[in-house]
Amino acid sequence: MVDLCEEFRTRNVVGLDIAGDESMGEIPAIKEHIMAFQRAQELGIPRTVHAGEAGPAASVHEAIFLLHANRIGHGYHVLQDPELYKLVIEKQIHLE
């Protein structure tokens, strides 16, 4: 997927996005996702992770630190962790 983002980035592909059903419980990042998002970061491809809607603030933490998200889909529960919320503001991580 990252290869396609890189190949078509000059033709309307604007980033990489991942989402899962948080209502099913904790969804840990898997190695392949971590590696893909790391590569996307290295290539300067914007990265969105949907986290913190039904899941806890810890899912937002994982999205930022493991998946290198610079945009969080939803992220409502980030407010449960004042330090994480402060980091989101400082790093100017967009919350949808």
PDB file of N, CA and C in Angstrom:
ATOM      1  N   MET A   1       0.820  -1.179   0.000  1.00  0.00           N
ATOM      2  CA  MET A   1       0.000   0.000   0.000  1.00  0.00           C
ATOM      3  C   MET A   1       0.875   1.258   0.000  1.00  0.00           C
ATOM      4  N   VAL A   2       1.939   1.248   0.779  1.00  0.00           N
ATOM      5  CA  VAL A   2       2.829   2.413   0.826  1.00  0.00           C
ATOM      6  C   VAL A   2       3.462   2.651  -0.540  1.00  0.00           C
ATOM      7  N   ASP A   3       3.808   1.568  -1.228  1.00  0.00           N
ATOM      8  CA  ASP A   3       4.369   1.715  -2.579  1.00  0.00           C
ATOM      9  C   ASP A   3       3.380   2.424  -3.502  1.00  0.00           C
ATOM     10  N   LEU A   4       2.105   2.073  -3.403  1.00  0.00           N
ATOM     11  CA  LEU A   4       1.085   2.723  -4.228  1.00  0.00           C
ATOM     12  C   LEU A   4       0.930   4.195  -3.853  1.00  0.00           C
ATOM     13  N   CYS A   5       0.972   4.484  -2.554  1.00  0.00           N
ATOM     14  CA  CYS A   5       0.899   5.889  -2.114  1.00  0.00           C
ATOM     15  C   CYS A   5       2.041   6.694  -2.715  1.00  0.00           C
ATOM     16  N   GLU A   6       3.231   6.123  -2.676  1.00  0.00           N
ATOM     17  CA  GLU A   6       4.402   6.814  -3.219  1.00  0.00           C
ATOM     18  C   GLU A   6       4.283   6.972  -4.740  1.00  0.00           C
ATOM     19  N   GLU A   7       3.863   5.908  -5.401  1.00  0.00           N
ATOM     20  CA  GLU A   7       3.759   5.942  -6.864  1.00  0.00           C
ATOM     21  C   GLU A   7       2.737   6.974  -7.349  1.00  0.00           C
ATOM     22  N   PHE A   8       1.626   7.083  -6.636  1.00  0.00           N
ATOM     23  CA  PHE A   8       0.539   7.946  -7.103  1.00  0.00           C
ATOM     24  C   PHE A   8       0.399   9.246  -6.317  1.00  0.00           C
ATOM     25  N   ARG A   9       1.374   9.592  -5.534  1.00  0.00           N
ATOM     26  CA  ARG A   9       1.241  10.777  -4.683  1.00  0.00           C
ATOM     27  C   ARG A   9       1.152  12.066  -5.480  1.00  0.00           C
ATOM     28  N   THR A  10       1.643  12.083  -6.688  1.00  0.00           N
ATOM     29  CA  THR A  10       1.501  13.287  -7.520  1.00  0.00           C
ATOM     30  C   THR A  10       0.206  13.262  -8.330  1.00  0.00           C
ATOM     31  N   ARG A  11      -0.565  12.189  -8.148  1.00  0.00           N
ATOM     32  CA  ARG A  11      -1.828  12.065  -8.890  1.00  0.00           C
ATOM     33  C   ARG A  11      -2.994  11.845  -7.925  1.00  0.00           C
ATOM     34  N   ASN A  12      -3.113  12.721  -6.946  1.00  0.00           N
ATOM     35  CA  ASN A  12      -4.263  12.795  -6.042  1.00  0.00           C
ATOM     36  C   ASN A  12      -4.261  11.855  -4.844  1.00  0.00           C
ATOM     37  N   VAL A  13      -3.241  11.039  -4.638  1.00  0.00           N
ATOM     38  CA  VAL A  13      -3.151  10.263  -3.401  1.00  0.00           C
ATOM     39  C   VAL A  13      -2.514  11.172  -2.362  1.00  0.00           C
ATOM     40  N   VAL A  14      -3.208  11.369  -1.246  1.00  0.00           N
ATOM     41  CA  VAL A  14      -2.750  12.358  -0.271  1.00  0.00           C
ATOM     42  C   VAL A  14      -2.247  11.758   1.037  1.00  0.00           C
ATOM     43  N   GLY A  15      -2.389  10.451   1.244  1.00  0.00           N
ATOM     44  CA  GLY A  15      -1.903   9.888   2.486  1.00  0.00           C
ATOM     45  C   GLY A  15      -2.328   8.447   2.675  1.00  0.00           C
ATOM     46  N   LEU A  16      -1.973   7.929   3.849  1.00  0.00           N
ATOM     47  CA  LEU A  16      -2.255   6.552   4.238  1.00  0.00           C
ATOM     48  C   LEU A  16      -3.149   6.591   5.466  1.00  0.00           C
ATOM     49  N   ASP A  17      -4.150   5.721   5.519  1.00  0.00           N
ATOM     50  CA  ASP A  17      -5.151   5.732   6.583  1.00  0.00           C
ATOM     51  C   ASP A  17      -5.429   4.294   7.002  1.00  0.00           C
ATOM     52  N   ILE A  18      -5.652   4.091   8.299  1.00  0.00           N
ATOM     53  CA  ILE A  18      -6.020   2.764   8.793  1.00  0.00           C
ATOM     54  C   ILE A  18      -7.107   2.928   9.848  1.00  0.00           C
ATOM     55  N   ALA A  19      -8.052   1.983   9.844  1.00  0.00           N
ATOM     56  CA  ALA A  19      -9.147   1.999  10.814  1.00  0.00           C
ATOM     57  C   ALA A  19      -9.503   0.563  11.175  1.00  0.00           C
ATOM     58  N   GLY A  20     -10.047   0.398  12.363  1.00  0.00           N
ATOM     59  CA  GLY A  20     -10.523  -0.906  12.816  1.00  0.00           C
ATOM     60  C   GLY A  20     -11.717  -0.707  13.726  1.00  0.00           C
ATOM     61  N   ASP A  21     -12.389  -1.773  14.066  1.00  0.00           N
ATOM     62  CA  ASP A  21     -13.577  -1.699  14.912  1.00  0.00           C
ATOM     63  C   ASP A  21     -13.169  -1.755  16.379  1.00  0.00           C
ATOM     64  N   GLU A  22     -12.983  -0.589  16.987  1.00  0.00           N
ATOM     65  CA  GLU A  22     -12.547  -0.522  18.384  1.00  0.00           C
ATOM     66  C   GLU A  22     -13.582  -1.088  19.346  1.00  0.00           C
ATOM     67  N   SER A  23     -14.836  -1.177  18.935  1.00  0.00           N
ATOM     68  CA  SER A  23     -15.868  -1.702  19.828  1.00  0.00           C
ATOM     69  C   SER A  23     -15.665  -3.186  20.107  1.00  0.00           C
ATOM     70  N   MET A  24     -14.801  -3.832  19.330  1.00  0.00           N
ATOM     71  CA  MET A  24     -14.514  -5.252  19.536  1.00  0.00           C
ATOM     72  C   MET A  24     -13.412  -5.460  20.575  1.00  0.00           C
ATOM     73  N   GLY A  25     -12.959  -4.400  21.189  1.00  0.00           N
ATOM     74  CA  GLY A  25     -11.901  -4.497  22.181  1.00  0.00           C
ATOM     75  C   GLY A  25     -10.610  -3.916  21.649  1.00  0.00           C
ATOM     76  N   GLU A  26      -9.559  -4.088  22.412  1.00  0.00           N
ATOM     77  CA  GLU A  26      -8.265  -3.518  22.038  1.00  0.00           C
ATOM     78  C   GLU A  26      -7.770  -4.128  20.733  1.00  0.00           C
ATOM     79  N   ILE A  27      -7.286  -3.269  19.851  1.00  0.00           N
ATOM     80  CA  ILE A  27      -6.742  -3.710  18.568  1.00  0.00           C
ATOM     81  C   ILE A  27      -5.267  -3.314  18.545  1.00  0.00           C
ATOM     82  N   PRO A  28      -4.386  -4.217  18.960  1.00  0.00           N
ATOM     83  CA  PRO A  28      -2.968  -3.846  18.965  1.00  0.00           C
ATOM     84  C   PRO A  28      -2.423  -3.697  17.547  1.00  0.00           C
ATOM     85  N   ALA A  29      -1.504  -2.765  17.389  1.00  0.00           N
ATOM     86  CA  ALA A  29      -0.848  -2.585  16.091  1.00  0.00           C
ATOM     87  C   ALA A  29      -0.047  -3.842  15.783  1.00  0.00           C
ATOM     88  N   ILE A  30      -0.147  -4.318  14.563  1.00  0.00           N
ATOM     89  CA  ILE A  30       0.618  -5.497  14.189  1.00  0.00           C
ATOM     90  C   ILE A  30       1.885  -5.069  13.452  1.00  0.00           C
ATOM     91  N   LYS A  31       2.846  -5.958  13.454  1.00  0.00           N
ATOM     92  CA  LYS A  31       4.170  -5.657  12.913  1.00  0.00           C
ATOM     93  C   LYS A  31       4.108  -5.078  11.496  1.00  0.00           C
ATOM     94  N   GLU A  32       3.284  -5.665  10.637  1.00  0.00           N
ATOM     95  CA  GLU A  32       3.203  -5.207   9.248  1.00  0.00           C
ATOM     96  C   GLU A  32       2.690  -3.772   9.160  1.00  0.00           C
ATOM     97  N   HIS A  33       1.717  -3.433   9.998  1.00  0.00           N
ATOM     98  CA  HIS A  33       1.197  -2.061  10.007  1.00  0.00           C
ATOM     99  C   HIS A  33       2.258  -1.089  10.511  1.00  0.00           C
ATOM    100  N   ILE A  34       2.950  -1.481  11.567  1.00  0.00           N
ATOM    101  CA  ILE A  34       4.001  -0.630  12.128  1.00  0.00           C
ATOM    102  C   ILE A  34       5.069  -0.361  11.070  1.00  0.00           C
ATOM    103  N   MET A  35       5.489  -1.406  10.379  1.00  0.00           N
ATOM    104  CA  MET A  35       6.526  -1.252   9.353  1.00  0.00           C
ATOM    105  C   MET A  35       6.040  -0.370   8.204  1.00  0.00           C
ATOM    106  N   ALA A  36       4.791  -0.555   7.781  1.00  0.00           N
ATOM    107  CA  ALA A  36       4.249   0.245   6.677  1.00  0.00           C
ATOM    108  C   ALA A  36       4.163   1.714   7.063  1.00  0.00           C
ATOM    109  N   PHE A  37       3.685   1.995   8.268  1.00  0.00           N
ATOM    110  CA  PHE A  37       3.542   3.388   8.686  1.00  0.00           C
ATOM    111  C   PHE A  37       4.901   4.035   8.944  1.00  0.00           C
ATOM    112  N   GLN A  38       5.883   3.253   9.402  1.00  0.00           N
ATOM    113  CA  GLN A  38       7.244   3.767   9.553  1.00  0.00           C
ATOM    114  C   GLN A  38       7.798   4.173   8.189  1.00  0.00           C
ATOM    115  N   ARG A  39       7.597   3.320   7.198  1.00  0.00           N
ATOM    116  CA  ARG A  39       8.081   3.632   5.849  1.00  0.00           C
ATOM    117  C   ARG A  39       7.368   4.855   5.282  1.00  0.00           C
ATOM    118  N   ALA A  40       6.066   4.942   5.517  1.00  0.00           N
ATOM    119  CA  ALA A  40       5.313   6.111   5.050  1.00  0.00           C
ATOM    120  C   ALA A  40       5.864   7.385   5.685  1.00  0.00           C
ATOM    121  N   GLN A  41       6.195   7.316   6.974  1.00  0.00           N
ATOM    122  CA  GLN A  41       6.776   8.479   7.649  1.00  0.00           C
ATOM    123  C   GLN A  41       8.099   8.857   6.992  1.00  0.00           C
ATOM    124  N   GLU A  42       8.941   7.875   6.739  1.00  0.00           N
ATOM    125  CA  GLU A  42      10.242   8.128   6.114  1.00  0.00           C
ATOM    126  C   GLU A  42      10.091   8.773   4.737  1.00  0.00           C
ATOM    127  N   LEU A  43       9.030   8.425   4.020  1.00  0.00           N
ATOM    128  CA  LEU A  43       8.782   8.970   2.685  1.00  0.00           C
ATOM    129  C   LEU A  43       8.026  10.296   2.718  1.00  0.00           C
ATOM    130  N   GLY A  44       7.636  10.717   3.921  1.00  0.00           N
ATOM    131  CA  GLY A  44       6.910  11.975   4.045  1.00  0.00           C
ATOM    132  C   GLY A  44       5.443  11.878   3.651  1.00  0.00           C
ATOM    133  N   ILE A  45       4.904  10.667   3.675  1.00  0.00           N
ATOM    134  CA  ILE A  45       3.492  10.454   3.343  1.00  0.00           C
ATOM    135  C   ILE A  45       2.663  10.694   4.606  1.00  0.00           C
ATOM    136  N   PRO A  46       1.667  11.566   4.562  1.00  0.00           N
ATOM    137  CA  PRO A  46       0.818  11.804   5.736  1.00  0.00           C
ATOM    138  C   PRO A  46       0.122  10.509   6.186  1.00  0.00           C
ATOM    139  N   ARG A  47      -0.046  10.365   7.532  1.00  0.00           N
ATOM    140  CA  ARG A  47      -0.566   9.139   8.105  1.00  0.00           C
ATOM    141  C   ARG A  47      -1.723   9.423   9.056  1.00  0.00           C
ATOM    142  N   THR A  48      -2.874   8.795   8.799  1.00  0.00           N
ATOM    143  CA  THR A  48      -4.040   8.913   9.666  1.00  0.00           C
ATOM    144  C   THR A  48      -4.330   7.555  10.283  1.00  0.00           C
ATOM    145  N   VAL A  49      -4.598   7.557  11.589  1.00  0.00           N
ATOM    146  CA  VAL A  49      -5.010   6.346  12.288  1.00  0.00           C
ATOM    147  C   VAL A  49      -6.302   6.671  13.026  1.00  0.00           C
ATOM    148  N   HIS A  50      -7.310   5.849  12.822  1.00  0.00           N
ATOM    149  CA  HIS A  50      -8.568   6.021  13.552  1.00  0.00           C
ATOM    150  C   HIS A  50      -8.399   5.344  14.906  1.00  0.00           C
ATOM    151  N   ALA A  51      -8.440   6.131  15.965  1.00  0.00           N
ATOM    152  CA  ALA A  51      -8.209   5.622  17.316  1.00  0.00           C
ATOM    153  C   ALA A  51      -8.897   6.531  18.320  1.00  0.00           C
ATOM    154  N   GLY A  52      -9.251   5.961  19.465  1.00  0.00           N
ATOM    155  CA  GLY A  52      -9.787   6.773  20.549  1.00  0.00           C
ATOM    156  C   GLY A  52     -11.242   7.172  20.390  1.00  0.00           C
ATOM    157  N   GLU A  53     -11.956   6.508  19.502  1.00  0.00           N
ATOM    158  CA  GLU A  53     -13.396   6.773  19.396  1.00  0.00           C
ATOM    159  C   GLU A  53     -14.122   5.878  20.397  1.00  0.00           C
ATOM    160  N   ALA A  54     -14.014   4.578  20.225  1.00  0.00           N
ATOM    161  CA  ALA A  54     -14.584   3.640  21.188  1.00  0.00           C
ATOM    162  C   ALA A  54     -13.495   3.123  22.126  1.00  0.00           C
ATOM    163  N   GLY A  55     -12.245   3.201  21.671  1.00  0.00           N
ATOM    164  CA  GLY A  55     -11.120   2.722  22.464  1.00  0.00           C
ATOM    165  C   GLY A  55     -10.594   3.800  23.396  1.00  0.00           C
ATOM    166  N   PRO A  56      -9.744   3.419  24.343  1.00  0.00           N
ATOM    167  CA  PRO A  56      -9.211   4.357  25.331  1.00  0.00           C
ATOM    168  C   PRO A  56      -8.128   5.277  24.762  1.00  0.00           C
ATOM    169  N   ALA A  57      -7.694   6.204  25.583  1.00  0.00           N
ATOM    170  CA  ALA A  57      -6.612   7.118  25.198  1.00  0.00           C
ATOM    171  C   ALA A  57      -5.355   6.343  24.807  1.00  0.00           C
ATOM    172  N   ALA A  58      -5.167   5.169  25.394  1.00  0.00           N
ATOM    173  CA  ALA A  58      -3.990   4.354  25.067  1.00  0.00           C
ATOM    174  C   ALA A  58      -3.939   4.009  23.580  1.00  0.00           C
ATOM    175  N   SER A  59      -5.098   3.899  22.942  1.00  0.00           N
ATOM    176  CA  SER A  59      -5.094   3.598  21.506  1.00  0.00           C
ATOM    177  C   SER A  59      -4.575   4.789  20.702  1.00  0.00           C
ATOM    178  N   VAL A  60      -4.821   5.992  21.181  1.00  0.00           N
ATOM    179  CA  VAL A  60      -4.286   7.193  20.533  1.00  0.00           C
ATOM    180  C   VAL A  60      -2.771   7.241  20.736  1.00  0.00           C
ATOM    181  N   HIS A  61      -2.325   6.899  21.934  1.00  0.00           N
ATOM    182  CA  HIS A  61      -0.895   6.845  22.240  1.00  0.00           C
ATOM    183  C   HIS A  61      -0.194   5.884  21.276  1.00  0.00           C
ATOM    184  N   GLU A  62      -0.768   4.707  21.096  1.00  0.00           N
ATOM    185  CA  GLU A  62      -0.195   3.715  20.187  1.00  0.00           C
ATOM    186  C   GLU A  62      -0.164   4.244  18.750  1.00  0.00           C
ATOM    187  N   ALA A  63      -1.225   4.913  18.353  1.00  0.00           N
ATOM    188  CA  ALA A  63      -1.297   5.469  16.995  1.00  0.00           C
ATOM    189  C   ALA A  63      -0.173   6.472  16.753  1.00  0.00           C
ATOM    190  N   ILE A  64       0.123   7.284  17.764  1.00  0.00           N
ATOM    191  CA  ILE A  64       1.158   8.310  17.623  1.00  0.00           C
ATOM    192  C   ILE A  64       2.557   7.712  17.698  1.00  0.00           C
ATOM    193  N   PHE A  65       2.793   6.849  18.690  1.00  0.00           N
ATOM    194  CA  PHE A  65       4.153   6.385  18.938  1.00  0.00           C
ATOM    195  C   PHE A  65       4.548   5.126  18.166  1.00  0.00           C
ATOM    196  N   LEU A  66       3.595   4.261  17.835  1.00  0.00           N
ATOM    197  CA  LEU A  66       3.938   3.062  17.063  1.00  0.00           C
ATOM    198  C   LEU A  66       3.684   3.242  15.571  1.00  0.00           C
ATOM    199  N   LEU A  67       2.604   3.954  15.240  1.00  0.00           N
ATOM    200  CA  LEU A  67       2.236   4.105  13.834  1.00  0.00           C
ATOM    201  C   LEU A  67       2.591   5.481  13.274  1.00  0.00           C
ATOM    202  N   HIS A  68       3.170   6.323  14.100  1.00  0.00           N
ATOM    203  CA  HIS A  68       3.653   7.638  13.656  1.00  0.00           C
ATOM    204  C   HIS A  68       2.553   8.476  13.008  1.00  0.00           C
ATOM    205  N   ALA A  69       1.351   8.397  13.572  1.00  0.00           N
ATOM    206  CA  ALA A  69       0.220   9.152  13.023  1.00  0.00           C
ATOM    207  C   ALA A  69       0.450  10.648  13.191  1.00  0.00           C
ATOM    208  N   ASN A  70       0.141  11.395  12.146  1.00  0.00           N
ATOM    209  CA  ASN A  70       0.147  12.851  12.277  1.00  0.00           C
ATOM    210  C   ASN A  70      -1.276  13.394  12.150  1.00  0.00           C
ATOM    211  N   ARG A  71      -2.228  12.461  12.127  1.00  0.00           N
ATOM    212  CA  ARG A  71      -3.651  12.805  12.123  1.00  0.00           C
ATOM    213  C   ARG A  71      -4.386  11.634  12.779  1.00  0.00           C
ATOM    214  N   ILE A  72      -5.318  11.946  13.673  1.00  0.00           N
ATOM    215  CA  ILE A  72      -6.084  10.920  14.373  1.00  0.00           C
ATOM    216  C   ILE A  72      -7.551  11.045  13.984  1.00  0.00           C
ATOM    217  N   GLY A  73      -8.109   9.960  13.482  1.00  0.00           N
ATOM    218  CA  GLY A  73      -9.538   9.923  13.202  1.00  0.00           C
ATOM    219  C   GLY A  73     -10.281   9.744  14.513  1.00  0.00           C
ATOM    220  N   HIS A  74     -11.103  10.678  14.852  1.00  0.00           N
ATOM    221  CA  HIS A  74     -11.909  10.711  16.073  1.00  0.00           C
ATOM    222  C   HIS A  74     -11.047  11.143  17.261  1.00  0.00           C
ATOM    223  N   GLY A  75     -10.483  10.221  18.014  1.00  0.00           N
ATOM    224  CA  GLY A  75      -9.589  10.590  19.107  1.00  0.00           C
ATOM    225  C   GLY A  75     -10.265  11.157  20.336  1.00  0.00           C
ATOM    226  N   TYR A  76     -11.578  10.983  20.452  1.00  0.00           N
ATOM    227  CA  TYR A  76     -12.325  11.590  21.554  1.00  0.00           C
ATOM    228  C   TYR A  76     -11.731  11.288  22.929  1.00  0.00           C
ATOM    229  N   HIS A  77     -11.280  10.050  23.120  1.00  0.00           N
ATOM    230  CA  HIS A  77     -10.820   9.639  24.445  1.00  0.00           C
ATOM    231  C   HIS A  77      -9.417  10.125  24.800  1.00  0.00           C
ATOM    232  N   VAL A  78      -8.793  10.882  23.913  1.00  0.00           N
ATOM    233  CA  VAL A  78      -7.497  11.477  24.247  1.00  0.00           C
ATOM    234  C   VAL A  78      -7.642  12.375  25.478  1.00  0.00           C
ATOM    235  N   LEU A  79      -8.837  12.886  25.705  1.00  0.00           N
ATOM    236  CA  LEU A  79      -9.078  13.761  26.861  1.00  0.00           C
ATOM    237  C   LEU A  79      -8.951  13.019  28.188  1.00  0.00           C
ATOM    238  N   GLN A  80      -8.960  11.696  28.166  1.00  0.00           N
ATOM    239  CA  GLN A  80      -8.782  10.901  29.383  1.00  0.00           C
ATOM    240  C   GLN A  80      -7.345  10.971  29.903  1.00  0.00           C
ATOM    241  N   ASP A  81      -6.426  11.391  29.061  1.00  0.00           N
ATOM    242  CA  ASP A  81      -5.005  11.436  29.414  1.00  0.00           C
ATOM    243  C   ASP A  81      -4.482  12.849  29.158  1.00  0.00           C
ATOM    244  N   PRO A  82      -4.445  13.689  30.198  1.00  0.00           N
ATOM    245  CA  PRO A  82      -4.032  15.086  30.014  1.00  0.00           C
ATOM    246  C   PRO A  82      -2.643  15.247  29.389  1.00  0.00           C
ATOM    247  N   GLU A  83      -1.706  14.381  29.732  1.00  0.00           N
ATOM    248  CA  GLU A  83      -0.357  14.484  29.158  1.00  0.00           C
ATOM    249  C   GLU A  83      -0.365  14.156  27.666  1.00  0.00           C
ATOM    250  N   LEU A  84      -1.136  13.155  27.293  1.00  0.00           N
ATOM    251  CA  LEU A  84      -1.245  12.807  25.878  1.00  0.00           C
ATOM    252  C   LEU A  84      -1.944  13.923  25.115  1.00  0.00           C
ATOM    253  N   TYR A  85      -2.978  14.487  25.698  1.00  0.00           N
ATOM    254  CA  TYR A  85      -3.687  15.599  25.050  1.00  0.00           C
ATOM    255  C   TYR A  85      -2.736  16.781  24.838  1.00  0.00           C
ATOM    256  N   LYS A  86      -1.906  17.059  25.848  1.00  0.00           N
ATOM    257  CA  LYS A  86      -0.920  18.133  25.734  1.00  0.00           C
ATOM    258  C   LYS A  86       0.055  17.841  24.584  1.00  0.00           C
ATOM    259  N   LEU A  87       0.486  16.598  24.461  1.00  0.00           N
ATOM    260  CA  LEU A  87       1.394  16.202  23.384  1.00  0.00           C
ATOM    261  C   LEU A  87       0.737  16.388  22.014  1.00  0.00           C
ATOM    262  N   VAL A  88      -0.529  16.012  21.902  1.00  0.00           N
ATOM    263  CA  VAL A  88      -1.268  16.176  20.646  1.00  0.00           C
ATOM    264  C   VAL A  88      -1.279  17.648  20.236  1.00  0.00           C
ATOM    265  N   ILE A  89      -1.488  18.517  21.206  1.00  0.00           N
ATOM    266  CA  ILE A  89      -1.497  19.957  20.930  1.00  0.00           C
ATOM    267  C   ILE A  89      -0.100  20.430  20.524  1.00  0.00           C
ATOM    268  N   GLU A  90       0.915  20.035  21.299  1.00  0.00           N
ATOM    269  CA  GLU A  90       2.288  20.469  21.023  1.00  0.00           C
ATOM    270  C   GLU A  90       2.772  20.011  19.645  1.00  0.00           C
ATOM    271  N   LYS A  91       2.450  18.765  19.282  1.00  0.00           N
ATOM    272  CA  LYS A  91       2.891  18.225  17.988  1.00  0.00           C
ATOM    273  C   LYS A  91       1.947  18.603  16.852  1.00  0.00           C
ATOM    274  N   GLN A  92       0.893  19.329  17.191  1.00  0.00           N
ATOM    275  CA  GLN A  92      -0.112  19.764  16.215  1.00  0.00           C
ATOM    276  C   GLN A  92      -0.660  18.579  15.417  1.00  0.00           C
ATOM    277  N   ILE A  93      -1.003  17.520  16.150  1.00  0.00           N
ATOM    278  CA  ILE A  93      -1.613  16.345  15.533  1.00  0.00           C
ATOM    279  C   ILE A  93      -3.101  16.631  15.366  1.00  0.00           C
ATOM    280  N   HIS A  94      -3.549  16.561  14.139  1.00  0.00           N
ATOM    281  CA  HIS A  94      -4.935  16.894  13.810  1.00  0.00           C
ATOM    282  C   HIS A  94      -5.880  15.813  14.330  1.00  0.00           C
ATOM    283  N   LEU A  95      -6.958  16.233  14.996  1.00  0.00           N
ATOM    284  CA  LEU A  95      -8.027  15.318  15.405  1.00  0.00           C
ATOM    285  C   LEU A  95      -9.230  15.580  14.512  1.00  0.00           C
ATOM    286  N   GLU A  96      -9.755  14.536  13.901  1.00  0.00           N
ATOM    287  CA  GLU A  96     -10.928  14.696  13.032  1.00  0.00           C
ATOM    288  C   GLU A  96     -12.185  14.784  13.866  1.00  0.00           C
TER     289      GLU A  96
END
